[in-house]
Coordinates of C-alpha atoms in Angstrom, one line a residue:
M508 CA 15.4 -14.8 0.1
R509 CA 12.8 -13.9 -2.4
I510 CA 10.9 -10.7 -1.7
T511 CA 7.9 -9.0 -3.1
F512 CA 6.9 -5.3 -2.5
V513 CA 3.3 -4.2 -2.1
H514 CA 2.6 -0.6 -2.7
E515 CA -0.9 1.1 -3.1
F516 CA -0.7 3.5 -6.0
L517 CA 2.1 4.5 -8.3
N518 CA 0.3 7.5 -9.7
Q519 CA 2.3 10.3 -8.1
L520 CA 5.8 11.0 -6.8
G521 CA 6.0 11.6 -3.0
G522 CA 7.5 10.3 0.2
A523 CA 6.0 6.8 -0.1
E524 CA 7.5 6.5 -3.6
R525 CA 10.9 7.5 -2.3
V526 CA 10.6 4.7 0.2
L527 CA 9.7 2.2 -2.5
Q528 CA 12.7 3.4 -4.6
N529 CA 15.0 2.7 -1.6
F530 CA 13.5 -0.8 -1.1
H531 CA 14.2 -1.4 -4.8
E532 CA 17.9 -0.3 -4.4
I533 CA 18.3 -2.9 -1.7
W534 CA 16.5 -5.7 -3.6
P535 CA 16.5 -4.6 -7.3
D536 CA 15.0 -7.9 -8.6
A537 CA 11.9 -7.8 -6.4
P538 CA 8.5 -7.4 -8.2
V539 CA 6.1 -4.7 -7.0
D540 CA 2.4 -5.3 -6.6
V541 CA 0.3 -2.2 -7.0
I542 CA -3.4 -1.4 -7.2
L543 CA -2.9 1.4 -9.9
F544 CA 0.1 2.3 -12.0
D545 CA 0.5 5.5 -14.1
N546 CA 3.8 5.7 -15.8
K547 CA 3.2 9.2 -17.1
K548 CA 2.3 10.7 -13.7
T549 CA 5.4 9.0 -12.1
R550 CA 7.5 10.5 -15.0
G551 CA 8.9 7.1 -15.9
E552 CA 10.6 6.6 -12.6
F553 CA 9.3 3.0 -12.3
E554 CA 9.0 1.9 -15.9
N555 CA 11.9 -0.6 -15.5
Y556 CA 10.5 -2.2 -12.3
L557 CA 8.7 -5.5 -12.5
I558 CA 5.2 -4.3 -11.8
N559 CA 2.1 -6.5 -11.2
K560 CA -1.0 -4.4 -11.5
S561 CA -4.4 -5.2 -9.9
F562 CA -7.6 -5.9 -11.9
L563 CA -8.6 -2.3 -11.2
N564 CA -5.8 -0.8 -13.2
N565 CA -7.5 -1.2 -16.6
W566 CA -11.0 -0.2 -15.4
P567 CA -12.3 3.0 -17.0
G568 CA -12.0 5.9 -14.6
T569 CA -9.8 4.4 -12.0
K570 CA -6.7 6.5 -13.0
S571 CA -8.6 9.8 -13.4
H572 CA -10.9 9.4 -10.4
P573 CA -9.4 6.7 -8.1
K574 CA -11.3 8.0 -5.0
L575 CA -14.5 6.8 -6.6
F576 CA -13.3 3.2 -6.4
L577 CA -12.3 3.2 -2.7
G578 CA -14.8 0.5 -1.9
L579 CA -13.1 -1.9 -4.3
M580 CA -9.5 -1.2 -3.1
P581 CA -9.6 -3.9 -0.4
K582 CA -10.6 -6.6 -2.9
A583 CA -7.8 -5.3 -5.3
I584 CA -5.1 -5.6 -2.6
E585 CA -6.4 -8.9 -1.4
S586 CA -6.3 -10.3 -5.0
F587 CA -2.5 -10.6 -5.1
R588 CA -0.9 -14.0 -4.7
F589 CA 2.7 -14.7 -3.6
P590 CA 3.6 -18.3 -4.7
N591 CA 7.3 -17.5 -5.3
T592 CA 7.9 -15.2 -2.4
D593 CA 9.5 -15.7 1.0
V594 CA 8.9 -12.2 2.3
V595 CA 6.2 -9.6 1.5
L596 CA 7.4 -6.1 2.3
S597 CA 4.5 -3.6 2.0
D598 CA 4.8 0.2 2.4
S599 CA 1.4 1.5 3.3
S600 CA -0.6 4.6 4.0
S601 CA -3.9 2.9 3.3
F602 CA -4.4 -0.5 1.6
A603 CA -1.1 -2.2 1.1
K604 CA -0.9 -3.6 4.6
G605 CA -4.1 -5.6 3.8
A606 CA -2.3 -8.0 1.4
K607 CA -3.2 -11.6 2.4
T608 CA -0.3 -14.1 2.6
D609 CA 1.0 -17.0 4.6
R610 CA 4.6 -15.7 4.1
L611 CA 6.5 -13.4 6.4
H612 CA 4.8 -10.0 6.0
I613 CA 6.5 -6.8 7.1
C614 CA 4.8 -3.5 6.7
Y615 CA 6.5 -0.1 6.6
C616 CA 3.6 2.1 7.8
H617 CA 3.6 5.7 6.7
T618 CA 0.4 6.3 8.7
P619 CA -2.8 4.7 9.7
T620 CA -5.1 5.5 6.9
R621 CA -5.6 9.2 7.2
F622 CA -9.0 9.6 5.6
L623 CA -10.4 6.9 7.9
W624 CA -8.9 7.8 11.3
T625 CA -7.7 11.4 11.4
D626 CA -9.3 13.5 8.6
D627 CA -12.8 14.1 9.9
D628 CA -13.5 16.5 7.0
Y629 CA -12.4 14.2 4.2
L630 CA -15.8 13.9 2.5
S631 CA -16.7 17.6 2.9
Y632 CA -14.0 18.9 0.6
Q633 CA -14.2 16.2 -2.1
K634 CA -15.3 17.8 -5.4
Y635 CA -18.0 15.2 -6.2
P636 CA -21.9 15.4 -6.3
L637 CA -23.8 15.1 -3.1
V638 CA -25.1 11.6 -4.0
L639 CA -21.5 10.3 -4.2
K640 CA -20.6 12.0 -0.9
W641 CA -23.7 10.3 0.6
L642 CA -22.4 6.9 -0.7
G643 CA -19.0 7.7 0.8
G644 CA -20.7 8.2 4.1
I645 CA -21.9 4.6 3.9
I646 CA -18.6 3.1 2.6
L647 CA -16.2 4.8 5.0
P648 CA -17.4 3.1 8.2
W649 CA -17.1 -0.3 6.5
L650 CA -13.6 0.6 5.2
R651 CA -12.6 1.6 8.8
T652 CA -13.6 -1.8 10.0
W653 CA -11.7 -3.5 7.1
D654 CA -8.7 -1.2 7.7
F655 CA -8.4 -2.3 11.4
Q656 CA -8.6 -5.9 10.4
A657 CA -6.0 -5.4 7.6
A658 CA -3.6 -3.8 10.1
Q659 CA -3.5 -7.1 12.1
R660 CA -2.3 -9.1 9.0
P661 CA 1.4 -8.0 8.9
D662 CA 3.7 -10.0 11.2
F663 CA 5.7 -6.8 12.0
L664 CA 5.0 -3.1 11.6
I665 CA 7.6 -0.4 11.1
A666 CA 6.6 3.2 11.8
N667 CA 8.3 6.1 10.1
S668 CA 8.2 8.3 13.3
V669 CA 7.3 8.4 16.9
N670 CA 4.2 10.3 15.8
V671 CA 3.1 7.4 13.6
Q672 CA 4.1 4.8 16.1
Q673 CA 1.7 6.4 18.6
R674 CA -1.1 6.5 16.0
I675 CA -0.5 2.8 15.2
K676 CA -0.9 2.0 18.8
K677 CA -4.0 4.2 19.2
Y678 CA -5.9 3.1 16.1
Y679 CA -4.6 -0.4 15.4
K680 CA -3.7 -1.5 18.9
R681 CA -0.3 -2.8 17.8
D682 CA 3.3 -2.2 18.6
S683 CA 5.9 -1.1 16.1
I684 CA 9.5 -0.2 15.7
I685 CA 10.7 3.1 14.3
I686 CA 12.9 3.5 11.2
P687 CA 12.8 7.2 10.0
P688 CA 12.3 7.7 6.2
P689 CA 15.2 8.1 3.8
V690 CA 16.7 11.2 2.2
D691 CA 19.4 11.2 -0.4
T692 CA 21.7 13.7 1.4
E693 CA 24.4 13.0 -1.1
F694 CA 22.1 14.4 -3.8
F695 CA 20.3 17.0 -1.6
H696 CA 23.1 19.3 -0.7
P697 CA 23.6 23.1 -0.8
V698 CA 24.0 24.6 -4.3
G699 CA 24.0 28.3 -5.2
N700 CA 23.6 31.2 -2.9
K701 CA 20.6 32.4 -0.8
E702 CA 18.0 34.4 -2.7
N703 CA 15.2 36.6 -1.5
Y704 CA 12.3 34.2 -1.5
F705 CA 10.6 31.6 0.7
L706 CA 9.6 28.1 -0.6
V707 CA 6.7 25.6 -0.2
A708 CA 7.0 22.2 -1.9
S709 CA 3.9 20.1 -1.5
R710 CA 1.0 18.3 -3.2
L711 CA -1.7 20.9 -3.4
E712 CA -4.4 19.2 -1.5
P713 CA -6.6 20.7 1.3
Y714 CA -5.0 18.9 4.2
K715 CA -1.6 20.3 3.2
K716 CA -2.8 23.8 4.2
T717 CA -0.9 25.7 1.5
D718 CA -3.7 28.2 1.5
I719 CA -2.7 29.6 4.9
V720 CA 0.8 30.3 3.6
I721 CA -0.6 32.1 0.6
K722 CA -2.9 34.2 2.7
A723 CA 0.1 35.2 4.9
F724 CA 2.3 36.1 2.0
N725 CA -0.6 38.1 0.4
Q726 CA -0.3 40.3 3.5
L727 CA 3.5 40.2 3.7
G728 CA 4.2 41.0 0.1
L729 CA 7.3 38.9 0.2
K730 CA 8.3 36.6 -2.6
L731 CA 6.9 33.0 -2.3
K732 CA 7.6 30.1 -4.7
I733 CA 5.3 27.1 -4.6
V734 CA 6.3 23.7 -6.1
G735 CA 3.7 21.0 -6.7
T736 CA 0.3 20.3 -8.3
G737 CA -2.9 18.9 -7.0
S738 CA -6.7 19.4 -6.9
E739 CA -6.3 22.8 -5.1
L740 CA -4.0 24.3 -7.8
E741 CA -6.5 26.5 -9.6
R742 CA -8.2 27.7 -6.4
L743 CA -4.9 28.6 -4.9
K744 CA -3.8 30.5 -8.0
K745 CA -7.0 32.6 -7.8
I746 CA -6.4 33.7 -4.3
S747 CA -2.7 34.6 -4.8
K748 CA -1.2 38.0 -5.4
P749 CA 1.6 38.6 -7.9
N750 CA 4.4 38.1 -5.3
I751 CA 3.5 34.3 -5.3
E752 CA 4.8 32.1 -8.1
F753 CA 3.5 28.6 -8.9
L754 CA 6.2 26.4 -10.5
G755 CA 4.2 23.1 -10.9
R756 CA 6.2 19.9 -11.0
V757 CA 10.0 20.4 -11.1
S758 CA 12.9 18.0 -11.5
D759 CA 14.9 16.9 -8.4
E760 CA 17.8 19.1 -9.7
D761 CA 15.6 22.1 -9.8
L762 CA 14.1 21.3 -6.4
R763 CA 17.6 21.0 -4.9
K764 CA 18.4 24.5 -6.2
L765 CA 15.1 25.9 -4.9
Y766 CA 15.7 24.4 -1.5
S767 CA 19.2 25.7 -1.4
E768 CA 18.5 29.3 -2.5
A769 CA 15.4 29.8 -0.3
Q770 CA 15.5 31.9 2.8
A771 CA 13.4 29.3 4.5
Y772 CA 11.2 26.3 3.7
I773 CA 7.6 26.7 5.0
F774 CA 5.8 23.6 6.1
P775 CA 2.2 24.2 7.2
A776 CA 0.8 20.7 7.3
E777 CA 0.6 18.2 10.2
E778 CA 2.6 15.5 8.5
D779 CA 3.5 11.9 9.5
A780 CA 7.2 12.4 9.1
G781 CA 7.8 15.0 6.3
I782 CA 10.6 14.0 4.0
T783 CA 10.7 17.5 2.4
L784 CA 11.5 18.9 5.8
I785 CA 14.7 16.9 5.8
E786 CA 15.5 17.5 2.2
A787 CA 15.4 21.3 2.8
Q788 CA 17.6 21.0 5.8
A789 CA 20.0 18.8 3.9
C790 CA 20.3 21.8 1.5
S791 CA 21.2 24.0 4.6
T792 CA 17.9 25.7 4.6
P793 CA 16.0 26.4 7.9
V794 CA 12.4 25.4 8.2
L795 CA 9.3 27.2 9.4
A796 CA 6.9 24.4 10.3
Y797 CA 3.6 23.9 12.1
G798 CA 4.6 22.6 15.5
A799 CA 2.9 19.2 15.3
G800 CA 3.4 15.7 13.9
G801 CA 6.6 14.6 12.4
A802 CA 8.1 18.1 12.2
L803 CA 8.6 18.0 16.0
E804 CA 11.0 15.0 15.5
T805 CA 13.1 16.4 12.5
V806 CA 13.3 20.1 13.2
I807 CA 15.3 21.6 16.2
S808 CA 13.6 24.8 17.3
G809 CA 16.1 27.7 17.2
K810 CA 18.8 25.7 15.5
T811 CA 17.4 24.2 12.3
G812 CA 14.2 26.2 12.1
E813 CA 11.2 27.4 14.1
F814 CA 7.6 26.3 14.8
F815 CA 4.4 28.2 14.5
K816 CA 1.6 27.2 16.9
E817 CA -1.5 27.4 14.8
Q818 CA -2.5 26.5 11.3
T819 CA -3.6 30.0 10.5
A820 CA -2.3 32.7 8.1
E821 CA -1.6 35.0 11.1
S822 CA 0.6 32.4 12.7
V823 CA 2.6 31.9 9.5
K824 CA 2.8 35.6 9.1
Q825 CA 4.3 36.1 12.5
A826 CA 6.8 33.3 12.0
V827 CA 8.0 34.9 8.8
E828 CA 8.2 38.4 10.3
N829 CA 10.3 37.0 13.2
F830 CA 12.6 35.0 10.9
D831 CA 16.2 36.0 10.6
L832 CA 18.5 33.9 8.5
K833 CA 21.6 35.3 10.0
K834 CA 20.9 33.6 13.4
Y835 CA 21.3 30.1 11.9
N836 CA 24.4 28.0 11.4
L837 CA 23.8 26.6 8.0
T838 CA 26.5 23.9 8.4
F839 CA 24.8 22.6 11.5
I840 CA 21.5 22.4 9.7
R841 CA 23.1 20.3 7.0
K842 CA 24.8 18.1 9.6
H843 CA 21.5 17.5 11.4
A844 CA 19.9 16.2 8.2
E845 CA 22.6 13.7 7.5
Q846 CA 21.4 11.3 10.2
Y847 CA 18.4 10.6 7.8
D848 CA 20.6 9.6 4.9
K849 CA 19.2 6.8 2.7
Q850 CA 22.2 4.6 3.3
I851 CA 21.4 4.5 7.0
F852 CA 17.7 3.8 6.2
Q853 CA 18.6 1.0 3.8
K854 CA 20.9 -0.7 6.2
K855 CA 18.3 -0.6 9.0
I856 CA 15.6 -2.0 6.7
K857 CA 17.8 -4.7 5.3
D858 CA 19.0 -5.8 8.7
F859 CA 15.5 -5.9 10.1
V860 CA 14.0 -7.9 7.2
E861 CA 16.9 -10.4 7.2
E862 CA 16.8 -10.8 11.0
K863 CA 13.0 -11.5 11.0
Y864 CA 13.3 -13.9 8.0
A865 CA 16.1 -15.8 9.8
D866 CA 13.8 -16.1 12.9
W867 CA 10.8 -17.1 10.7
N868 CA 12.7 -20.1 9.5

């Protein structure tokens, strides 16, 4: 069985890239078709993969300002051809599901495209001139129509959570099965002892809501460490008091230590599944999460963490003030996370693809 992966953008390291790495561990010889590839921004993690890049990859400005080229992304993803492939396996949070092929196409859907269906304020917080935002207001409705049509192309859809499965049904009118995302629980395990700080690890983008955690800790005066970079970094630094430390990008080894030694991991976003939630729990660290989205599926209230009800600084502040590490069984938290181990994920994906391919023939 010859397989090709389709992935949108290899220009950051996040949950979708973890999924792609797991696909590659199952089928290490499979090529990867991507719209854009940036080896530096992905820290060389994919430099040994067989990567086919779209025509947009070498255009001036696409790597520094990819959002300006959204209107061309459908053409880029549709440009790939699969003459020596039996199965196309896409993992998609926007464009990858739109690959055109007459081969068996299975899509692992991280979410229906967020900026088209669930992020109503997407254009308002983009840091571009008004004329470009005006053009975006014309392009986005067209993209929404394309996105719906593209979601009909895969033969099968896999959702990463019940939350996403419901969204797929709502926006794409399609059924899907659920295979939760993978976490390397052999690597992410407790190291060191608990220290006197709380942790956030996230891309620093508006929808991640890191600002409400900062505002809460400005009032609390407790120590907060923030891992990650993004377009919001400088603004968030400016509003932060000295008790808040920005660490930027860190290695997985450092992240494991930060997870393990934190009092709690704080997760203020409404996320599709939330791999970092599981990584933190794998390191025996309880989670304080906004009670919506994928967090409701991976955190057990009162046992592996707590939920706060609103995406506000006051709600985060109250959750931290009520938090008591001594009430948690850290061994139970670790055990809970093990059900998401990447070996379980890989077996489920492999079995599903092979079953559907056997039926296809």
